[in-house]
Amino acid sequence: MQRRVTVTVIVLLFVGLGALGYFLQQKKEVLVTSPYGAVPTDAAMVVEVVDMPLLFGELARENDIIREISGIPGLDSFAGTIHLIDSLVHTRTLGSITGSGKVLISFHLLGRDRVIPLFSITSPPEIRDRHLREVMAGIDGTVLSEREYEGIRIHALARDGDKEPLLYAGWVRGVIVVSSSSIILEAAIRQTAEEEDIRSLPGFGKVLSAAGKNDTKLFIIFNNFRRVAAILTGSSEKGLAEAAGTMASCAGLDFFPGKNGFSMSGYIEPADSSGILAPFRVKSTGSFESREVIPAGAALFEVITSGSFVPGRRAGISETVSYFADIVKAGLDNEIARVYLDIQGEAQDNNRIMIFRLKGRDAIEMAFRKEIEANRGNGASTISYKPDDQSEHIIYYLPADGLSKALCGNFAGSYGGRYVTFYENFMITGRSSKTLSKFIYDNILNRTIANDIGYREFESTMPSRFSYFFYAIPSQTIPLLEGLLKENIVDGFKNNSESLRKINGVGLQLVPSNEMIYSTLSVSYTPEVREEASSRWESLIDTILYSKPLFFTNHYTGRDEIFVQDMNNNVYLINEAGRILWKQRLTEKIMGDPYMVDYYRNGKYQILFATTNYLHLLDRNGNYVERYPVRLRSPATNGLALFDYEGNGDYRLFVCGTDKQVYAYDKSGNVVRGWNRFTTSGIVRQEVEFFRVSGKDYLVVSDDNTIYILDRQGDTRVGVKEPVQRAERSTLELTDGSNPRIVLTEPDGTLKFISFTGDVESAATDQYSKEHIFEYFDIDADGEGEYIYIDSDRLVCYDDDRSRIFSLKLDSENIEGPFGLVFSSNDKKLGFVDRKNGTVHLIDHKGREVSGFPLPGYTSFSVGKFSPGTAFNLITGGADGFIYNYEIVR
């Protein structure tokens, strides 16, 4: 209540002053005092505002970061200050007070734990103390009192009946100063009489002159900021607070707020060589190469780029480890990173790794391995990590710790470790072989920050070259704050972790420039946090998945692998561990689904599929079989249909062409002898279907106009007695029961039943658009199929008698199959992809979402098993180009 009243009083005060300024602003201007002259030199931060209503309006009402941190102890006062300032400044008449002069907000420590803002505003030349007094005296519900302090009148406002004032204000030498503390206001008055002010502090004038002229600016005085930081740490003499005080002299940053975060950029002045950041004034810059190997799950990383960070022999490091360091030193390149991975279940120290970029890996690793062999008697050893049956990576175990410290000195900090591995052109050290194994596995799957969409969007806000780069995901770094910040503040972060999850990145980069350090700070925010599903693995391909994944059996191991095609026409075979075994580039996209076949009938499998102009048959190594690819007689208009009539491997392949003919090929790609190429009246877009009913075989073809029922020679077997137009997204199924019929829907949703005597029966459900999806599927496993429609944003399931079983409201109109999924004879589900929201859904027979769903996913998917007896695996693609493997335990 106290703060709200204070805000109201401040608003009324500035509105009144604004009104006065409006009527006086036409008079001749005279020279006025700079507001910097009123800022006490103990200020920790100073904000110079160009457009206060705009800036703080954006922060208080539009910037979600401020809104989220308002509930965190220790940070709530900061958020409250932002809202107070917004209430104060967001008035139409404020511009009349400030004119073209500067508006400063400085922050001062009062006592041990109160940070008080001081407003210093250059007033128009016509505004004098009497005007300030008149405005304050006219605020209803308050009592104005006055006293003199060093010849300046201080006006104090209190509520009626209260003794303690809410607000203090004064006019001194052309500057209006306002604060909620009389002590801070008196300090401002004293400051105006001093010859030197905050601009005289070491480095301040330099960063002030380098700052933008028309941007809001933030200045940090590090030595003073140490005491403010102590509010969070509990002490100004150790830890982060001490480091803040010795970081540099001053920083001046231009401030750019936005809806989804903010950024700041500007100069830091170390002033002398004793500051922590002083070395970065001269360090060389480099590009960020280790982004290619840092795992996407990294919670925090720091990168330095300099050719001069290799120290000499260091005390406390064993002679043996020093020899290992000597092997690596000559091959070190211009980049070292320390990374916190946040692997769940691992000890905090085990999550820390260091990454050293190398000029050339092979020679270094060879010498490294030789030294390991020479020191096996001293405790050195090797560990073989095999992510799958076909690949192996070596992790080395050193006789003692200290390698990282020997290579980069204090930058190693607590990131040392006795485990070492090499990957690509990098050496990685850590305290756990499990952590290094996870690092290797993430890289095998290409799951690195370089391939992470969220990080790439964040990185676009930062310079491409730097000498130091810090990046963190706040919600994942809370464990690192224990012992650094006060316990109640850490608890506050833990209790508000959901809010912190919306801040998806904080980054700082340093670059030497103009004998100072140019810095860029960026904070990124997302308003909605989606729960991350626990995928078994995620494997990156070149672009978004195009084809429905095919579970393909490795005939050597008996375990399944995944065959897919991406939007760039690349096809891949991915093993059970998510590793890409091979990639082939095709000239066309796959039409329909691919198939697994046993071409040679010897228990070894191949992959068969069609594109617009060719039939393709690849072996498990990605090589074409014999005469493949085979050019089609006519460009295909539908997907390939494959049938093995007798189950003996004598395959028949059916594709329809632009010439409206139905083609039958054998497994070698030859046109089948004895097949009479049937000609349709319209274009065939859906696959040819095959049914066996009462011992007779039927091939069913549908074009734009009607349905054709043929025999195995391509002749009409059943004449359909009336035209039936199949809806574009309707399946064509066989009904259950002793007298099965073909069921499908027409464009208006009408059910059509075609008997094998050619009779046609119609049945109506509800009205549906021509874009509707239809499937006949026994979702409740009762032996009778249900009629399932998806249209616009609704899913409706009808029983065999066409009564409605359930209806669902969907959150999208962009829905794709597979639809009916069979997990067992009595466990069936409906599955679909919501491409608008990027989610995969699984629905049971009562219309309920299955537990654990929806899952992130953007493309068509398949459900199968990598090996017998294991859980089901759902394979889908994301909009980020990853293939996701989700384990479904039934």
PDB file of N, CA, C and O in Angstrom, residues 145-204:
ATOM      1  N   SER A 145       5.392  19.722   3.659  1.00  0.00           N
ATOM      2  CA  SER A 145       6.235  20.400   4.642  1.00  0.00           C
ATOM      3  C   SER A 145       7.537  20.785   3.963  1.00  0.00           C
ATOM      4  O   SER A 145       7.904  20.221   2.933  1.00  0.00           O
ATOM      5  N   GLU A 146       8.230  21.745   4.545  1.00  0.00           N
ATOM      6  CA  GLU A 146       9.469  22.233   3.942  1.00  0.00           C
ATOM      7  C   GLU A 146      10.529  22.412   5.001  1.00  0.00           C
ATOM      8  O   GLU A 146      10.238  22.668   6.176  1.00  0.00           O
ATOM      9  N   ARG A 147      11.751  22.280   4.552  1.00  0.00           N
ATOM     10  CA  ARG A 147      12.889  22.630   5.387  1.00  0.00           C
ATOM     11  C   ARG A 147      14.036  22.987   4.466  1.00  0.00           C
ATOM     12  O   ARG A 147      14.033  22.633   3.284  1.00  0.00           O
ATOM     13  N   GLU A 148      14.995  23.705   5.013  1.00  0.00           N
ATOM     14  CA  GLU A 148      16.150  24.087   4.220  1.00  0.00           C
ATOM     15  C   GLU A 148      17.311  23.183   4.528  1.00  0.00           C
ATOM     16  O   GLU A 148      17.525  22.768   5.666  1.00  0.00           O
ATOM     17  N   TYR A 149      18.052  22.895   3.474  1.00  0.00           N
ATOM     18  CA  TYR A 149      19.264  22.105   3.647  1.00  0.00           C
ATOM     19  C   TYR A 149      20.337  22.730   2.761  1.00  0.00           C
ATOM     20  O   TYR A 149      20.210  22.747   1.523  1.00  0.00           O
ATOM     21  N   GLU A 150      21.344  23.324   3.408  1.00  0.00           N
ATOM     22  CA  GLU A 150      22.436  23.988   2.718  1.00  0.00           C
ATOM     23  C   GLU A 150      21.920  24.994   1.691  1.00  0.00           C
ATOM     24  O   GLU A 150      22.378  25.066   0.551  1.00  0.00           O
ATOM     25  N   GLY A 151      20.909  25.762   2.124  1.00  0.00           N
ATOM     26  CA  GLY A 151      20.369  26.839   1.304  1.00  0.00           C
ATOM     27  C   GLY A 151      19.363  26.393   0.261  1.00  0.00           C
ATOM     28  O   GLY A 151      18.852  27.212  -0.502  1.00  0.00           O
ATOM     29  N   ILE A 152      19.039  25.105   0.205  1.00  0.00           N
ATOM     30  CA  ILE A 152      18.072  24.582  -0.769  1.00  0.00           C
ATOM     31  C   ILE A 152      16.847  24.086  -0.018  1.00  0.00           C
ATOM     32  O   ILE A 152      16.957  23.391   0.996  1.00  0.00           O
ATOM     33  N   ARG A 153      15.650  24.469  -0.535  1.00  0.00           N
ATOM     34  CA  ARG A 153      14.414  24.004   0.098  1.00  0.00           C
ATOM     35  C   ARG A 153      14.123  22.573  -0.326  1.00  0.00           C
ATOM     36  O   ARG A 153      14.114  22.261  -1.513  1.00  0.00           O
ATOM     37  N   ILE A 154      13.884  21.730   0.680  1.00  0.00           N
ATOM     38  CA  ILE A 154      13.453  20.354   0.433  1.00  0.00           C
ATOM     39  C   ILE A 154      11.969  20.273   0.736  1.00  0.00           C
ATOM     40  O   ILE A 154      11.537  20.615   1.849  1.00  0.00           O
ATOM     41  N   HIS A 155      11.187  19.863  -0.260  1.00  0.00           N
ATOM     42  CA  HIS A 155       9.751  19.712  -0.103  1.00  0.00           C
ATOM     43  C   HIS A 155       9.440  18.250   0.186  1.00  0.00           C
ATOM     44  O   HIS A 155       9.833  17.366  -0.565  1.00  0.00           O
ATOM     45  N   ALA A 156       8.745  18.019   1.282  1.00  0.00           N
ATOM     46  CA  ALA A 156       8.426  16.653   1.696  1.00  0.00           C
ATOM     47  C   ALA A 156       6.921  16.455   1.677  1.00  0.00           C
ATOM     48  O   ALA A 156       6.172  17.265   2.236  1.00  0.00           O
ATOM     49  N   LEU A 157       6.468  15.403   1.045  1.00  0.00           N
ATOM     50  CA  LEU A 157       5.050  15.078   0.971  1.00  0.00           C
ATOM     51  C   LEU A 157       4.741  13.884   1.852  1.00  0.00           C
ATOM     52  O   LEU A 157       5.445  12.869   1.814  1.00  0.00           O
ATOM     53  N   ALA A 158       3.666  14.032   2.648  1.00  0.00           N
ATOM     54  CA  ALA A 158       3.199  12.917   3.473  1.00  0.00           C
ATOM     55  C   ALA A 158       1.687  12.811   3.326  1.00  0.00           C
ATOM     56  O   ALA A 158       1.009  13.789   3.001  1.00  0.00           O
ATOM     57  N   ARG A 159       1.156  11.629   3.530  1.00  0.00           N
ATOM     58  CA  ARG A 159      -0.295  11.477   3.515  1.00  0.00           C
ATOM     59  C   ARG A 159      -0.889  12.167   4.737  1.00  0.00           C
ATOM     60  O   ARG A 159      -0.243  12.319   5.770  1.00  0.00           O
ATOM     61  N   ASP A 160      -2.128  12.581   4.605  1.00  0.00           N
ATOM     62  CA  ASP A 160      -2.832  13.175   5.756  1.00  0.00           C
ATOM     63  C   ASP A 160      -2.778  12.213   6.932  1.00  0.00           C
ATOM     64  O   ASP A 160      -3.135  11.032   6.807  1.00  0.00           O
ATOM     65  N   GLY A 161      -2.315  12.704   8.062  1.00  0.00           N
ATOM     66  CA  GLY A 161      -2.283  11.896   9.278  1.00  0.00           C
ATOM     67  C   GLY A 161      -0.998  11.116   9.476  1.00  0.00           C
ATOM     68  O   GLY A 161      -0.795  10.519  10.539  1.00  0.00           O
ATOM     69  N   ASP A 162      -0.118  11.094   8.460  1.00  0.00           N
ATOM     70  CA  ASP A 162       1.152  10.375   8.594  1.00  0.00           C
ATOM     71  C   ASP A 162       2.269  11.347   8.930  1.00  0.00           C
ATOM     72  O   ASP A 162       2.279  12.505   8.484  1.00  0.00           O
ATOM     73  N   LYS A 163       3.218  10.865   9.691  1.00  0.00           N
ATOM     74  CA  LYS A 163       4.370  11.689  10.029  1.00  0.00           C
ATOM     75  C   LYS A 163       5.519  11.467   9.043  1.00  0.00           C
ATOM     76  O   LYS A 163       6.284  12.379   8.766  1.00  0.00           O
ATOM     77  N   GLU A 164       5.638  10.255   8.563  1.00  0.00           N
ATOM     78  CA  GLU A 164       6.761   9.924   7.689  1.00  0.00           C
ATOM     79  C   GLU A 164       6.438  10.307   6.252  1.00  0.00           C
ATOM     80  O   GLU A 164       5.459   9.834   5.670  1.00  0.00           O
ATOM     81  N   PRO A 165       7.221  11.184   5.627  1.00  0.00           N
ATOM     82  CA  PRO A 165       6.972  11.579   4.235  1.00  0.00           C
ATOM     83  C   PRO A 165       7.137  10.414   3.273  1.00  0.00           C
ATOM     84  O   PRO A 165       7.900   9.483   3.514  1.00  0.00           O
ATOM     85  N   LEU A 166       6.397  10.531   2.192  1.00  0.00           N
ATOM     86  CA  LEU A 166       6.500   9.544   1.128  1.00  0.00           C
ATOM     87  C   LEU A 166       7.557   9.917   0.096  1.00  0.00           C
ATOM     88  O   LEU A 166       8.138   9.046  -0.554  1.00  0.00           O
ATOM     89  N   LEU A 167       7.772  11.223  -0.044  1.00  0.00           N
ATOM     90  CA  LEU A 167       8.545  11.710  -1.171  1.00  0.00           C
ATOM     91  C   LEU A 167       9.250  13.009  -0.810  1.00  0.00           C
ATOM     92  O   LEU A 167       8.704  13.844  -0.089  1.00  0.00           O
ATOM     93  N   TYR A 168      10.476  13.127  -1.345  1.00  0.00           N
ATOM     94  CA  TYR A 168      11.238  14.362  -1.143  1.00  0.00           C
ATOM     95  C   TYR A 168      11.653  14.888  -2.512  1.00  0.00           C
ATOM     96  O   TYR A 168      12.047  14.110  -3.404  1.00  0.00           O
ATOM     97  N   ALA A 169      11.556  16.211  -2.687  1.00  0.00           N
ATOM     98  CA  ALA A 169      11.912  16.812  -3.965  1.00  0.00           C
ATOM     99  C   ALA A 169      12.546  18.166  -3.727  1.00  0.00           C
ATOM    100  O   ALA A 169      12.283  18.831  -2.717  1.00  0.00           O
ATOM    101  N   GLY A 170      13.393  18.558  -4.664  1.00  0.00           N
ATOM    102  CA  GLY A 170      14.022  19.856  -4.570  1.00  0.00           C
ATOM    103  C   GLY A 170      14.435  20.358  -5.938  1.00  0.00           C
ATOM    104  O   GLY A 170      14.598  19.564  -6.884  1.00  0.00           O
ATOM    105  N   TRP A 171      14.581  21.688  -6.021  1.00  0.00           N
ATOM    106  CA  TRP A 171      15.081  22.303  -7.247  1.00  0.00           C
ATOM    107  C   TRP A 171      16.413  22.928  -6.907  1.00  0.00           C
ATOM    108  O   TRP A 171      16.507  23.780  -6.007  1.00  0.00           O
ATOM    109  N   VAL A 172      17.464  22.477  -7.608  1.00  0.00           N
ATOM    110  CA  VAL A 172      18.787  22.972  -7.271  1.00  0.00           C
ATOM    111  C   VAL A 172      19.594  23.183  -8.546  1.00  0.00           C
ATOM    112  O   VAL A 172      19.807  22.252  -9.311  1.00  0.00           O
ATOM    113  N   ARG A 173      19.909  24.467  -8.780  1.00  0.00           N
ATOM    114  CA  ARG A 173      20.770  24.847  -9.905  1.00  0.00           C
ATOM    115  C   ARG A 173      20.268  24.294 -11.250  1.00  0.00           C
ATOM    116  O   ARG A 173      21.013  23.747 -12.051  1.00  0.00           O
ATOM    117  N   GLY A 174      18.976  24.405 -11.478  1.00  0.00           N
ATOM    118  CA  GLY A 174      18.399  24.001 -12.756  1.00  0.00           C
ATOM    119  C   GLY A 174      18.093  22.529 -12.882  1.00  0.00           C
ATOM    120  O   GLY A 174      17.752  22.061 -13.958  1.00  0.00           O
ATOM    121  N   VAL A 175      18.191  21.782 -11.801  1.00  0.00           N
ATOM    122  CA  VAL A 175      17.914  20.356 -11.826  1.00  0.00           C
ATOM    123  C   VAL A 175      16.856  20.022 -10.787  1.00  0.00           C
ATOM    124  O   VAL A 175      16.941  20.473  -9.639  1.00  0.00           O
ATOM    125  N   ILE A 176      15.834  19.277 -11.192  1.00  0.00           N
ATOM    126  CA  ILE A 176      14.841  18.769 -10.252  1.00  0.00           C
ATOM    127  C   ILE A 176      15.338  17.405  -9.786  1.00  0.00           C
ATOM    128  O   ILE A 176      15.623  16.523 -10.605  1.00  0.00           O
ATOM    129  N   VAL A 177      15.453  17.249  -8.460  1.00  0.00           N
ATOM    130  CA  VAL A 177      15.871  15.965  -7.900  1.00  0.00           C
ATOM    131  C   VAL A 177      14.731  15.433  -7.055  1.00  0.00           C
ATOM    132  O   VAL A 177      14.106  16.161  -6.279  1.00  0.00           O
ATOM    133  N   VAL A 178      14.440  14.154  -7.221  1.00  0.00           N
ATOM    134  CA  VAL A 178      13.322  13.508  -6.528  1.00  0.00           C
ATOM    135  C   VAL A 178      13.788  12.151  -6.012  1.00  0.00           C
ATOM    136  O   VAL A 178      14.454  11.400  -6.727  1.00  0.00           O
ATOM    137  N   SER A 179      13.427  11.829  -4.760  1.00  0.00           N
ATOM    138  CA  SER A 179      13.736  10.520  -4.204  1.00  0.00           C
ATOM    139  C   SER A 179      12.778  10.209  -3.067  1.00  0.00           C
ATOM    140  O   SER A 179      12.147  11.111  -2.500  1.00  0.00           O
ATOM    141  N   SER A 180      12.668   8.931  -2.752  1.00  0.00           N
ATOM    142  CA  SER A 180      11.869   8.530  -1.591  1.00  0.00           C
ATOM    143  C   SER A 180      12.696   8.568  -0.312  1.00  0.00           C
ATOM    144  O   SER A 180      12.176   8.272   0.763  1.00  0.00           O
ATOM    145  N   SER A 181      13.959   8.934  -0.411  1.00  0.00           N
ATOM    146  CA  SER A 181      14.844   9.006   0.750  1.00  0.00           C
ATOM    147  C   SER A 181      15.394  10.422   0.903  1.00  0.00           C
ATOM    148  O   SER A 181      15.989  10.964  -0.045  1.00  0.00           O
ATOM    149  N   SER A 182      15.248  11.001   2.083  1.00  0.00           N
ATOM    150  CA  SER A 182      15.804  12.326   2.330  1.00  0.00           C
ATOM    151  C   SER A 182      17.325  12.286   2.346  1.00  0.00           C
ATOM    152  O   SER A 182      17.999  13.241   1.948  1.00  0.00           O
ATOM    153  N   ILE A 183      17.882  11.153   2.780  1.00  0.00           N
ATOM    154  CA  ILE A 183      19.341  11.024   2.824  1.00  0.00           C
ATOM    155  C   ILE A 183      19.924  11.080   1.418  1.00  0.00           C
ATOM    156  O   ILE A 183      20.928  11.764   1.160  1.00  0.00           O
ATOM    157  N   ILE A 184      19.300  10.369   0.494  1.00  0.00           N
ATOM    158  CA  ILE A 184      19.778  10.373  -0.891  1.00  0.00           C
ATOM    159  C   ILE A 184      19.595  11.753  -1.514  1.00  0.00           C
ATOM    160  O   ILE A 184      20.474  12.240  -2.236  1.00  0.00           O
ATOM    161  N   LEU A 185      18.461  12.413  -1.208  1.00  0.00           N
ATOM    162  CA  LEU A 185      18.221  13.743  -1.770  1.00  0.00           C
ATOM    163  C   LEU A 185      19.248  14.736  -1.246  1.00  0.00           C
ATOM    164  O   LEU A 185      19.759  15.572  -1.999  1.00  0.00           O
ATOM    165  N   GLU A 186      19.551  14.684   0.045  1.00  0.00           N
ATOM    166  CA  GLU A 186      20.560  15.582   0.614  1.00  0.00           C
ATOM    167  C   GLU A 186      21.923  15.338  -0.024  1.00  0.00           C
ATOM    168  O   GLU A 186      22.689  16.285  -0.284  1.00  0.00           O
ATOM    169  N   ALA A 187      22.250  14.078  -0.290  1.00  0.00           N
ATOM    170  CA  ALA A 187      23.518  13.770  -0.949  1.00  0.00           C
ATOM    171  C   ALA A 187      23.564  14.385  -2.341  1.00  0.00           C
ATOM    172  O   ALA A 187      24.617  14.865  -2.790  1.00  0.00           O
ATOM    173  N   ALA A 188      22.414  14.401  -3.043  1.00  0.00           N
ATOM    174  CA  ALA A 188      22.354  15.012  -4.367  1.00  0.00           C
ATOM    175  C   ALA A 188      22.571  16.517  -4.282  1.00  0.00           C
ATOM    176  O   ALA A 188      23.255  17.115  -5.122  1.00  0.00           O
ATOM    177  N   ILE A 189      21.971  17.140  -3.263  1.00  0.00           N
ATOM    178  CA  ILE A 189      22.140  18.589  -3.086  1.00  0.00           C
ATOM    179  C   ILE A 189      23.608  18.914  -2.811  1.00  0.00           C
ATOM    180  O   ILE A 189      24.182  19.855  -3.386  1.00  0.00           O
ATOM    181  N   ARG A 190      24.242  18.138  -1.939  1.00  0.00           N
ATOM    182  CA  ARG A 190      25.662  18.379  -1.641  1.00  0.00           C
ATOM    183  C   ARG A 190      26.510  18.192  -2.897  1.00  0.00           C
ATOM    184  O   ARG A 190      27.476  18.916  -3.130  1.00  0.00           O
ATOM    185  N   GLN A 191      26.149  17.212  -3.701  1.00  0.00           N
ATOM    186  CA  GLN A 191      26.935  16.894  -4.876  1.00  0.00           C
ATOM    187  C   GLN A 191      26.978  18.059  -5.856  1.00  0.00           C
ATOM    188  O   GLN A 191      27.988  18.308  -6.510  1.00  0.00           O
ATOM    189  N   THR A 192      25.871  18.821  -5.966  1.00  0.00           N
ATOM    190  CA  THR A 192      25.836  19.918  -6.935  1.00  0.00           C
ATOM    191  C   THR A 192      26.824  21.017  -6.611  1.00  0.00           C
ATOM    192  O   THR A 192      27.170  21.816  -7.480  1.00  0.00           O
ATOM    193  N   ALA A 193      27.289  21.045  -5.358  1.00  0.00           N
ATOM    194  CA  ALA A 193      28.245  22.083  -4.951  1.00  0.00           C
ATOM    195  C   ALA A 193      29.693  21.644  -5.147  1.00  0.00           C
ATOM    196  O   ALA A 193      30.623  22.437  -4.968  1.00  0.00           O
ATOM    197  N   GLU A 194      29.899  20.382  -5.519  1.00  0.00           N
ATOM    198  CA  GLU A 194      31.248  19.857  -5.680  1.00  0.00           C
ATOM    199  C   GLU A 194      31.793  20.187  -7.068  1.00  0.00           C
ATOM    200  O   GLU A 194      31.044  20.244  -8.046  1.00  0.00           O
ATOM    201  N   GLU A 195      33.097  20.376  -7.146  1.00  0.00           N
ATOM    202  CA  GLU A 195      33.736  20.631  -8.437  1.00  0.00           C
ATOM    203  C   GLU A 195      33.779  19.366  -9.295  1.00  0.00           C
ATOM    204  O   GLU A 195      33.648  19.430 -10.506  1.00  0.00           O
ATOM    205  N   GLU A 196      34.004  18.241  -8.667  1.00  0.00           N
ATOM    206  CA  GLU A 196      34.043  16.981  -9.393  1.00  0.00           C
ATOM    207  C   GLU A 196      32.784  16.176  -9.106  1.00  0.00           C
ATOM    208  O   GLU A 196      32.254  16.211  -7.991  1.00  0.00           O
ATOM    209  N   ASP A 197      32.300  15.483 -10.133  1.00  0.00           N
ATOM    210  CA  ASP A 197      31.089  14.671  -9.958  1.00  0.00           C
ATOM    211  C   ASP A 197      31.339  13.272 -10.495  1.00  0.00           C
ATOM    212  O   ASP A 197      32.486  12.870 -10.720  1.00  0.00           O
ATOM    213  N   ILE A 198      30.287  12.543 -10.741  1.00  0.00           N
ATOM    214  CA  ILE A 198      30.421  11.152 -11.155  1.00  0.00           C
ATOM    215  C   ILE A 198      31.179  11.003 -12.472  1.00  0.00           C
ATOM    216  O   ILE A 198      31.839  10.001 -12.719  1.00  0.00           O
ATOM    217  N   ARG A 199      31.157  12.045 -13.290  1.00  0.00           N
ATOM    218  CA  ARG A 199      31.889  12.009 -14.550  1.00  0.00           C
ATOM    219  C   ARG A 199      33.395  12.046 -14.351  1.00  0.00           C
ATOM    220  O   ARG A 199      34.157  11.757 -15.284  1.00  0.00           O
ATOM    221  N   SER A 200      33.808  12.394 -13.126  1.00  0.00           N
ATOM    222  CA  SER A 200      35.236  12.446 -12.829  1.00  0.00           C
ATOM    223  C   SER A 200      35.791  11.108 -12.367  1.00  0.00           C
ATOM    224  O   SER A 200      37.009  10.955 -12.215  1.00  0.00           O
ATOM    225  N   LEU A 201      34.903  10.136 -12.118  1.00  0.00           N
ATOM    226  CA  LEU A 201      35.372   8.823 -11.685  1.00  0.00           C
ATOM    227  C   LEU A 201      36.200   8.183 -12.799  1.00  0.00           C
ATOM    228  O   LEU A 201      35.948   8.422 -13.984  1.00  0.00           O
ATOM    229  N   PRO A 202      37.196   7.362 -12.444  1.00  0.00           N
ATOM    230  CA  PRO A 202      38.060   6.752 -13.457  1.00  0.00           C
ATOM    231  C   PRO A 202      37.265   6.009 -14.524  1.00  0.00           C
ATOM    232  O   PRO A 202      36.456   5.140 -14.216  1.00  0.00           O
ATOM    233  N   GLY A 203      37.475   6.395 -15.766  1.00  0.00           N
ATOM    234  CA  GLY A 203      36.864   5.696 -16.892  1.00  0.00           C
ATOM    235  C   GLY A 203      35.470   6.165 -17.271  1.00  0.00           C
ATOM    236  O   GLY A 203      35.019   5.899 -18.381  1.00  0.00           O
ATOM    237  N   PHE A 204      34.753   6.881 -16.366  1.00  0.00           N
ATOM    238  CA  PHE A 204      33.363   7.223 -16.651  1.00  0.00           C
ATOM    239  C   PHE A 204      33.254   8.162 -17.848  1.00  0.00           C
ATOM    240  O   PHE A 204      32.418   7.958 -18.741  1.00  0.00           O
TER     241      PHE A 204
END
